């Protein structure tokens, strides 16, 4: 993404704010909206694009339990920050852990969400994953596609799509998950479409998703009607069609009290 002069100026203003020891709430919003991940990093090479803030707030409303959160591939912490300020249905998070491989993103994230535990590392690192403990809720906008990252963790899913690997890793750490995924990595289409379409059992079912479900036994849930296409123009350098996908990793513990997770 080539930055325009206004974008460069806003990014420089965000950098000046980050020089402060403590950011105000408005400072944090400004940094989230204007700190450009593409200014010094080839984020497109790694399939990593920061979540538009308004979309992050919508994803948070699809979370079942949020008082204990693990944010995988956290970037600068936009999803966790949204959960910490705009949780309408559950308790304000008291235990937030953010895992991010890019050390520069982590440094920015620590200013936006200093109350979180920030860990620099790959979610494909088995030793790291084993050290994290367990959480009620995992959240993530993981890199999309065949992203090369160091790691030695053994997974049931044998495909190459990073976002699907991240789901299986979340299942090792949490009871519930909420992910932002490209529409082509889900078993249904809804966002940007006239109707909801269940692709399971049809020739339109993405083969990688069918493979993932068969190998991991993890089922994708429907989010009860969040059409993310209204935020499609708010991404930086891309305009993906995505879906918000809830997961129940321990189905025997489903408590559908708020109607945000509907099982197929």
GROMACS .gro file of C-alpha atoms in nm:
model
  264
    1UNK     CA    1   0.000   0.000   0.000
    2UNK     CA    2   0.143   0.336  -0.106
    3UNK     CA    3   0.084   0.597   0.161
    4UNK     CA    4  -0.050   0.935   0.055
    5UNK     CA    5   0.076   1.258   0.211
    6UNK     CA    6  -0.229   1.286   0.443
    7UNK     CA    7  -0.177   0.926   0.558
    8UNK     CA    8   0.192   0.988   0.619
    9UNK     CA    9   0.114   1.301   0.822
   10UNK     CA   10  -0.147   1.116   1.032
   11UNK     CA   11   0.102   0.833   1.087
   12UNK     CA   12   0.365   1.082   1.203
   13UNK     CA   13   0.110   1.237   1.441
   14UNK     CA   14   0.043   0.888   1.579
   15UNK     CA   15   0.417   0.834   1.628
   16UNK     CA   16   0.437   1.156   1.829
   17UNK     CA   17   0.152   1.040   2.050
   18UNK     CA   18   0.332   0.712   2.108
   19UNK     CA   19   0.622   0.905   2.260
   20UNK     CA   20   0.398   0.983   2.559
   21UNK     CA   21   0.430   0.762   2.866
   22UNK     CA   22   0.053   0.725   2.901
   23UNK     CA   23  -0.204   0.766   2.624
   24UNK     CA   24  -0.554   0.904   2.678
   25UNK     CA   25  -0.852   0.716   2.542
   26UNK     CA   26  -0.872   0.957   2.247
   27UNK     CA   27  -0.498   0.913   2.185
   28UNK     CA   28  -0.545   0.537   2.163
   29UNK     CA   29  -0.831   0.568   1.915
   30UNK     CA   30  -0.622   0.803   1.703
   31UNK     CA   31  -0.327   0.563   1.700
   32UNK     CA   32  -0.549   0.266   1.612
   33UNK     CA   33  -0.699   0.458   1.321
   34UNK     CA   34  -0.384   0.626   1.193
   35UNK     CA   35  -0.072   0.426   1.282
   36UNK     CA   36   0.012   0.266   0.948
   37UNK     CA   37   0.141  -0.091   0.967
   38UNK     CA   38   0.260  -0.058   0.607
   39UNK     CA   39   0.484   0.242   0.684
   40UNK     CA   40   0.784   0.028   0.779
   41UNK     CA   41   0.667  -0.331   0.724
   42UNK     CA   42   0.563  -0.537   0.421
   43UNK     CA   43   0.243  -0.653   0.589
   44UNK     CA   44   0.101  -0.780   0.258
   45UNK     CA   45   0.386  -1.033   0.239
   46UNK     CA   46   0.273  -1.181   0.569
   47UNK     CA   47  -0.101  -1.160   0.499
   48UNK     CA   48  -0.138  -0.930   0.799
   49UNK     CA   49  -0.379  -0.637   0.790
   50UNK     CA   50  -0.511  -0.454   1.094
   51UNK     CA   51  -0.882  -0.482   1.170
   52UNK     CA   52  -1.091  -0.167   1.111
   53UNK     CA   53  -1.188  -0.045   1.457
   54UNK     CA   54  -1.566  -0.045   1.398
   55UNK     CA   55  -1.543  -0.403   1.271
   56UNK     CA   56  -1.344  -0.498   1.581
   57UNK     CA   57  -1.630  -0.368   1.794
   58UNK     CA   58  -1.877  -0.586   1.601
   59UNK     CA   59  -1.658  -0.893   1.645
   60UNK     CA   60  -1.655  -0.834   2.019
   61UNK     CA   61  -2.035  -0.851   2.030
   62UNK     CA   62  -2.015  -1.209   1.896
   63UNK     CA   63  -1.804  -1.324   2.191
   64UNK     CA   64  -1.968  -1.556   2.442
   65UNK     CA   65  -1.734  -1.496   2.736
   66UNK     CA   66  -1.483  -1.215   2.749
   67UNK     CA   67  -1.360  -1.178   3.106
   68UNK     CA   68  -1.063  -1.401   3.017
   69UNK     CA   69  -0.923  -1.343   2.667
   70UNK     CA   70  -0.636  -1.469   2.453
   71UNK     CA   71  -0.582  -1.253   2.143
   72UNK     CA   72  -0.386  -1.453   1.885
   73UNK     CA   73  -0.189  -1.260   1.621
   74UNK     CA   74  -0.293  -0.949   1.809
   75UNK     CA   75  -0.126  -0.683   1.595
   76UNK     CA   76  -0.141  -0.362   1.799
   77UNK     CA   77  -0.431  -0.495   2.008
   78UNK     CA   78  -0.732  -0.349   1.827
   79UNK     CA   79  -0.959  -0.647   1.901
   80UNK     CA   80  -0.865  -0.663   2.268
   81UNK     CA   81  -0.898  -0.287   2.306
   82UNK     CA   82  -1.247  -0.301   2.154
   83UNK     CA   83  -1.338  -0.581   2.396
   84UNK     CA   84  -1.209  -0.380   2.691
   85UNK     CA   85  -1.421  -0.071   2.618
   86UNK     CA   86  -1.733  -0.197   2.442
   87UNK     CA   87  -1.849  -0.520   2.599
   88UNK     CA   88  -2.227  -0.501   2.613
   89UNK     CA   89  -2.309  -0.861   2.700
   90UNK     CA   90  -2.039  -0.992   2.929
   91UNK     CA   91  -1.807  -0.879   3.205
   92UNK     CA   92  -1.524  -0.638   3.131
   93UNK     CA   93  -1.211  -0.844   3.066
   94UNK     CA   94  -0.985  -0.880   3.368
   95UNK     CA   95  -0.734  -1.115   3.209
   96UNK     CA   96  -0.613  -1.030   2.859
   97UNK     CA   97  -0.313  -1.189   2.690
   98UNK     CA   98  -0.200  -1.068   2.347
   99UNK     CA   99   0.035  -1.279   2.135
  100UNK     CA  100   0.204  -1.111   1.837
  101UNK     CA  101   0.514  -1.207   1.641
  102UNK     CA  102   0.607  -0.855   1.526
  103UNK     CA  103   0.798  -0.679   1.805
  104UNK     CA  104   0.720  -0.333   1.665
  105UNK     CA  105   0.346  -0.405   1.679
  106UNK     CA  106   0.390  -0.526   2.037
  107UNK     CA  107   0.555  -0.199   2.140
  108UNK     CA  108   0.260  -0.001   2.001
  109UNK     CA  109   0.014  -0.244   2.157
  110UNK     CA  110   0.164  -0.196   2.501
  111UNK     CA  111   0.076   0.173   2.479
  112UNK     CA  112  -0.280   0.103   2.361
  113UNK     CA  113  -0.352  -0.176   2.609
  114UNK     CA  114  -0.093  -0.160   2.888
  115UNK     CA  115  -0.311  -0.368   3.119
  116UNK     CA  116  -0.276  -0.671   2.890
  117UNK     CA  117   0.003  -0.926   2.909
  118UNK     CA  118   0.196  -0.889   2.582
  119UNK     CA  119   0.398  -1.179   2.445
  120UNK     CA  120   0.624  -1.154   2.139
  121UNK     CA  121   0.629  -1.482   1.955
  122UNK     CA  122   0.474  -1.715   1.700
  123UNK     CA  123   0.152  -1.897   1.778
  124UNK     CA  124   0.306  -2.195   1.595
  125UNK     CA  125   0.570  -2.225   1.869
  126UNK     CA  126   0.466  -2.532   2.069
  127UNK     CA  127   0.662  -2.435   2.381
  128UNK     CA  128   0.500  -2.090   2.380
  129UNK     CA  129   0.149  -2.229   2.340
  130UNK     CA  130   0.202  -2.475   2.625
  131UNK     CA  131   0.314  -2.190   2.851
  132UNK     CA  132   0.007  -1.970   2.800
  133UNK     CA  133  -0.247  -2.148   3.019
  134UNK     CA  134  -0.619  -2.154   2.941
  135UNK     CA  135  -0.881  -1.888   2.873
  136UNK     CA  136  -1.256  -1.861   2.833
  137UNK     CA  137  -1.241  -1.676   2.500
  138UNK     CA  138  -0.999  -1.656   2.211
  139UNK     CA  139  -1.024  -1.377   1.954
  140UNK     CA  140  -0.827  -1.328   1.637
  141UNK     CA  141  -0.791  -1.164   1.300
  142UNK     CA  142  -0.510  -1.395   1.190
  143UNK     CA  143  -0.302  -1.356   0.875
  144UNK     CA  144  -0.485  -1.505   0.577
  145UNK     CA  145  -0.348  -1.769   0.342
  146UNK     CA  146  -0.025  -1.965   0.314
  147UNK     CA  147   0.189  -1.757   0.549
  148UNK     CA  148   0.538  -1.882   0.630
  149UNK     CA  149   0.613  -1.857   1.000
  150UNK     CA  150   0.858  -2.039   1.225
  151UNK     CA  151   0.709  -2.298   1.454
  152UNK     CA  152   0.712  -2.665   1.551
  153UNK     CA  153   0.364  -2.722   1.687
  154UNK     CA  154   0.194  -3.045   1.582
  155UNK     CA  155  -0.157  -2.995   1.445
  156UNK     CA  156  -0.433  -3.226   1.325
  157UNK     CA  157  -0.498  -2.993   1.032
  158UNK     CA  158  -0.239  -3.065   0.762
  159UNK     CA  159  -0.328  -2.785   0.523
  160UNK     CA  160  -0.131  -2.466   0.463
  161UNK     CA  161  -0.383  -2.192   0.544
  162UNK     CA  162  -0.261  -1.998   0.848
  163UNK     CA  163  -0.606  -1.879   0.955
  164UNK     CA  164  -0.726  -2.239   0.989
  165UNK     CA  165  -0.417  -2.335   1.185
  166UNK     CA  166  -0.490  -2.045   1.420
  167UNK     CA  167  -0.839  -2.182   1.489
  168UNK     CA  168  -0.703  -2.520   1.594
  169UNK     CA  169  -0.446  -2.351   1.818
  170UNK     CA  170  -0.725  -2.146   1.977
  171UNK     CA  171  -0.909  -2.471   2.052
  172UNK     CA  172  -0.611  -2.579   2.263
  173UNK     CA  173  -0.628  -2.263   2.473
  174UNK     CA  174  -0.994  -2.164   2.513
  175UNK     CA  175  -1.351  -2.284   2.545
  176UNK     CA  176  -1.490  -2.036   2.293
  177UNK     CA  177  -1.345  -1.855   1.996
  178UNK     CA  178  -1.442  -1.564   1.772
  179UNK     CA  179  -1.246  -1.518   1.451
  180UNK     CA  180  -1.243  -1.285   1.155
  181UNK     CA  181  -1.193  -1.508   0.851
  182UNK     CA  182  -1.193  -1.462   0.472
  183UNK     CA  183  -1.526  -1.577   0.333
  184UNK     CA  184  -1.346  -1.842   0.128
  185UNK     CA  185  -1.229  -2.005   0.452
  186UNK     CA  186  -1.580  -2.057   0.591
  187UNK     CA  187  -1.859  -2.308   0.515
  188UNK     CA  188  -2.114  -2.035   0.440
  189UNK     CA  189  -2.156  -1.701   0.267
  190UNK     CA  190  -2.347  -1.414   0.419
  191UNK     CA  191  -2.160  -1.082   0.421
  192UNK     CA  192  -2.215  -0.884   0.103
  193UNK     CA  193  -2.472  -1.139  -0.017
  194UNK     CA  194  -2.851  -1.110  -0.055
  195UNK     CA  195  -2.904  -1.425   0.152
  196UNK     CA  196  -2.729  -1.661   0.390
  197UNK     CA  197  -2.604  -1.971   0.205
  198UNK     CA  198  -2.488  -2.288   0.378
  199UNK     CA  199  -2.224  -2.447   0.154
  200UNK     CA  200  -2.188  -2.773   0.341
  201UNK     CA  201  -2.282  -3.074   0.131
  202UNK     CA  202  -2.256  -2.873  -0.193
  203UNK     CA  203  -1.985  -2.854  -0.458
  204UNK     CA  204  -1.925  -2.493  -0.348
  205UNK     CA  205  -1.795  -2.597  -0.008
  206UNK     CA  206  -1.428  -2.486   0.009
  207UNK     CA  207  -1.218  -2.802   0.007
  208UNK     CA  208  -0.976  -2.661   0.265
  209UNK     CA  209  -1.264  -2.599   0.507
  210UNK     CA  210  -1.403  -2.948   0.454
  211UNK     CA  211  -1.055  -3.088   0.518
  212UNK     CA  212  -1.015  -2.878   0.833
  213UNK     CA  213  -1.349  -2.992   0.978
  214UNK     CA  214  -1.280  -3.355   0.894
  215UNK     CA  215  -0.935  -3.351   1.052
  216UNK     CA  216  -1.007  -3.141   1.363
  217UNK     CA  217  -1.381  -3.203   1.424
  218UNK     CA  218  -1.415  -2.828   1.490
  219UNK     CA  219  -1.742  -2.685   1.360
  220UNK     CA  220  -1.802  -2.330   1.239
  221UNK     CA  221  -2.097  -2.141   1.386
  222UNK     CA  222  -2.312  -1.865   1.237
  223UNK     CA  223  -2.288  -1.520   1.394
  224UNK     CA  224  -2.660  -1.432   1.391
  225UNK     CA  225  -2.644  -1.173   1.119
  226UNK     CA  226  -2.336  -0.949   1.126
  227UNK     CA  227  -2.277  -0.839   0.766
  228UNK     CA  228  -1.916  -0.721   0.762
  229UNK     CA  229  -1.934  -0.578   0.407
  230UNK     CA  230  -2.023  -0.234   0.545
  231UNK     CA  231  -1.662  -0.214   0.669
  232UNK     CA  232  -1.502  -0.346   0.350
  233UNK     CA  233  -1.369  -0.005   0.240
  234UNK     CA  234  -1.214   0.065   0.580
  235UNK     CA  235  -0.928  -0.184   0.550
  236UNK     CA  236  -0.584  -0.052   0.455
  237UNK     CA  237  -0.448  -0.167   0.121
  238UNK     CA  238  -0.703  -0.448   0.083
  239UNK     CA  239  -1.080  -0.489   0.076
  240UNK     CA  240  -1.147  -0.851   0.176
  241UNK     CA  241  -1.486  -1.011   0.212
  242UNK     CA  242  -1.478  -1.158   0.561
  243UNK     CA  243  -1.708  -1.330   0.807
  244UNK     CA  244  -1.718  -1.315   1.186
  245UNK     CA  245  -1.710  -1.679   1.297
  246UNK     CA  246  -1.786  -1.797   1.653
  247UNK     CA  247  -1.658  -2.136   1.769
  248UNK     CA  248  -1.757  -2.357   2.059
  249UNK     CA  249  -1.452  -2.567   2.138
  250UNK     CA  250  -1.617  -2.746   2.432
  251UNK     CA  251  -1.975  -2.807   2.316
  252UNK     CA  252  -2.082  -2.964   2.643
  253UNK     CA  253  -2.032  -2.626   2.811
  254UNK     CA  254  -2.246  -2.421   2.573
  255UNK     CA  255  -2.444  -2.154   2.760
  256UNK     CA  256  -2.644  -1.968   2.497
  257UNK     CA  257  -2.774  -1.696   2.728
  258UNK     CA  258  -2.727  -1.397   2.499
  259UNK     CA  259  -2.818  -1.542   2.161
  260UNK     CA  260  -2.485  -1.454   2.007
  261UNK     CA  261  -2.386  -1.810   1.916
  262UNK     CA  262  -2.634  -2.017   1.719
  263UNK     CA  263  -2.537  -2.377   1.649
  264UNK     CA  264  -2.606  -2.508   1.300
   0.00000   0.00000   0.00000
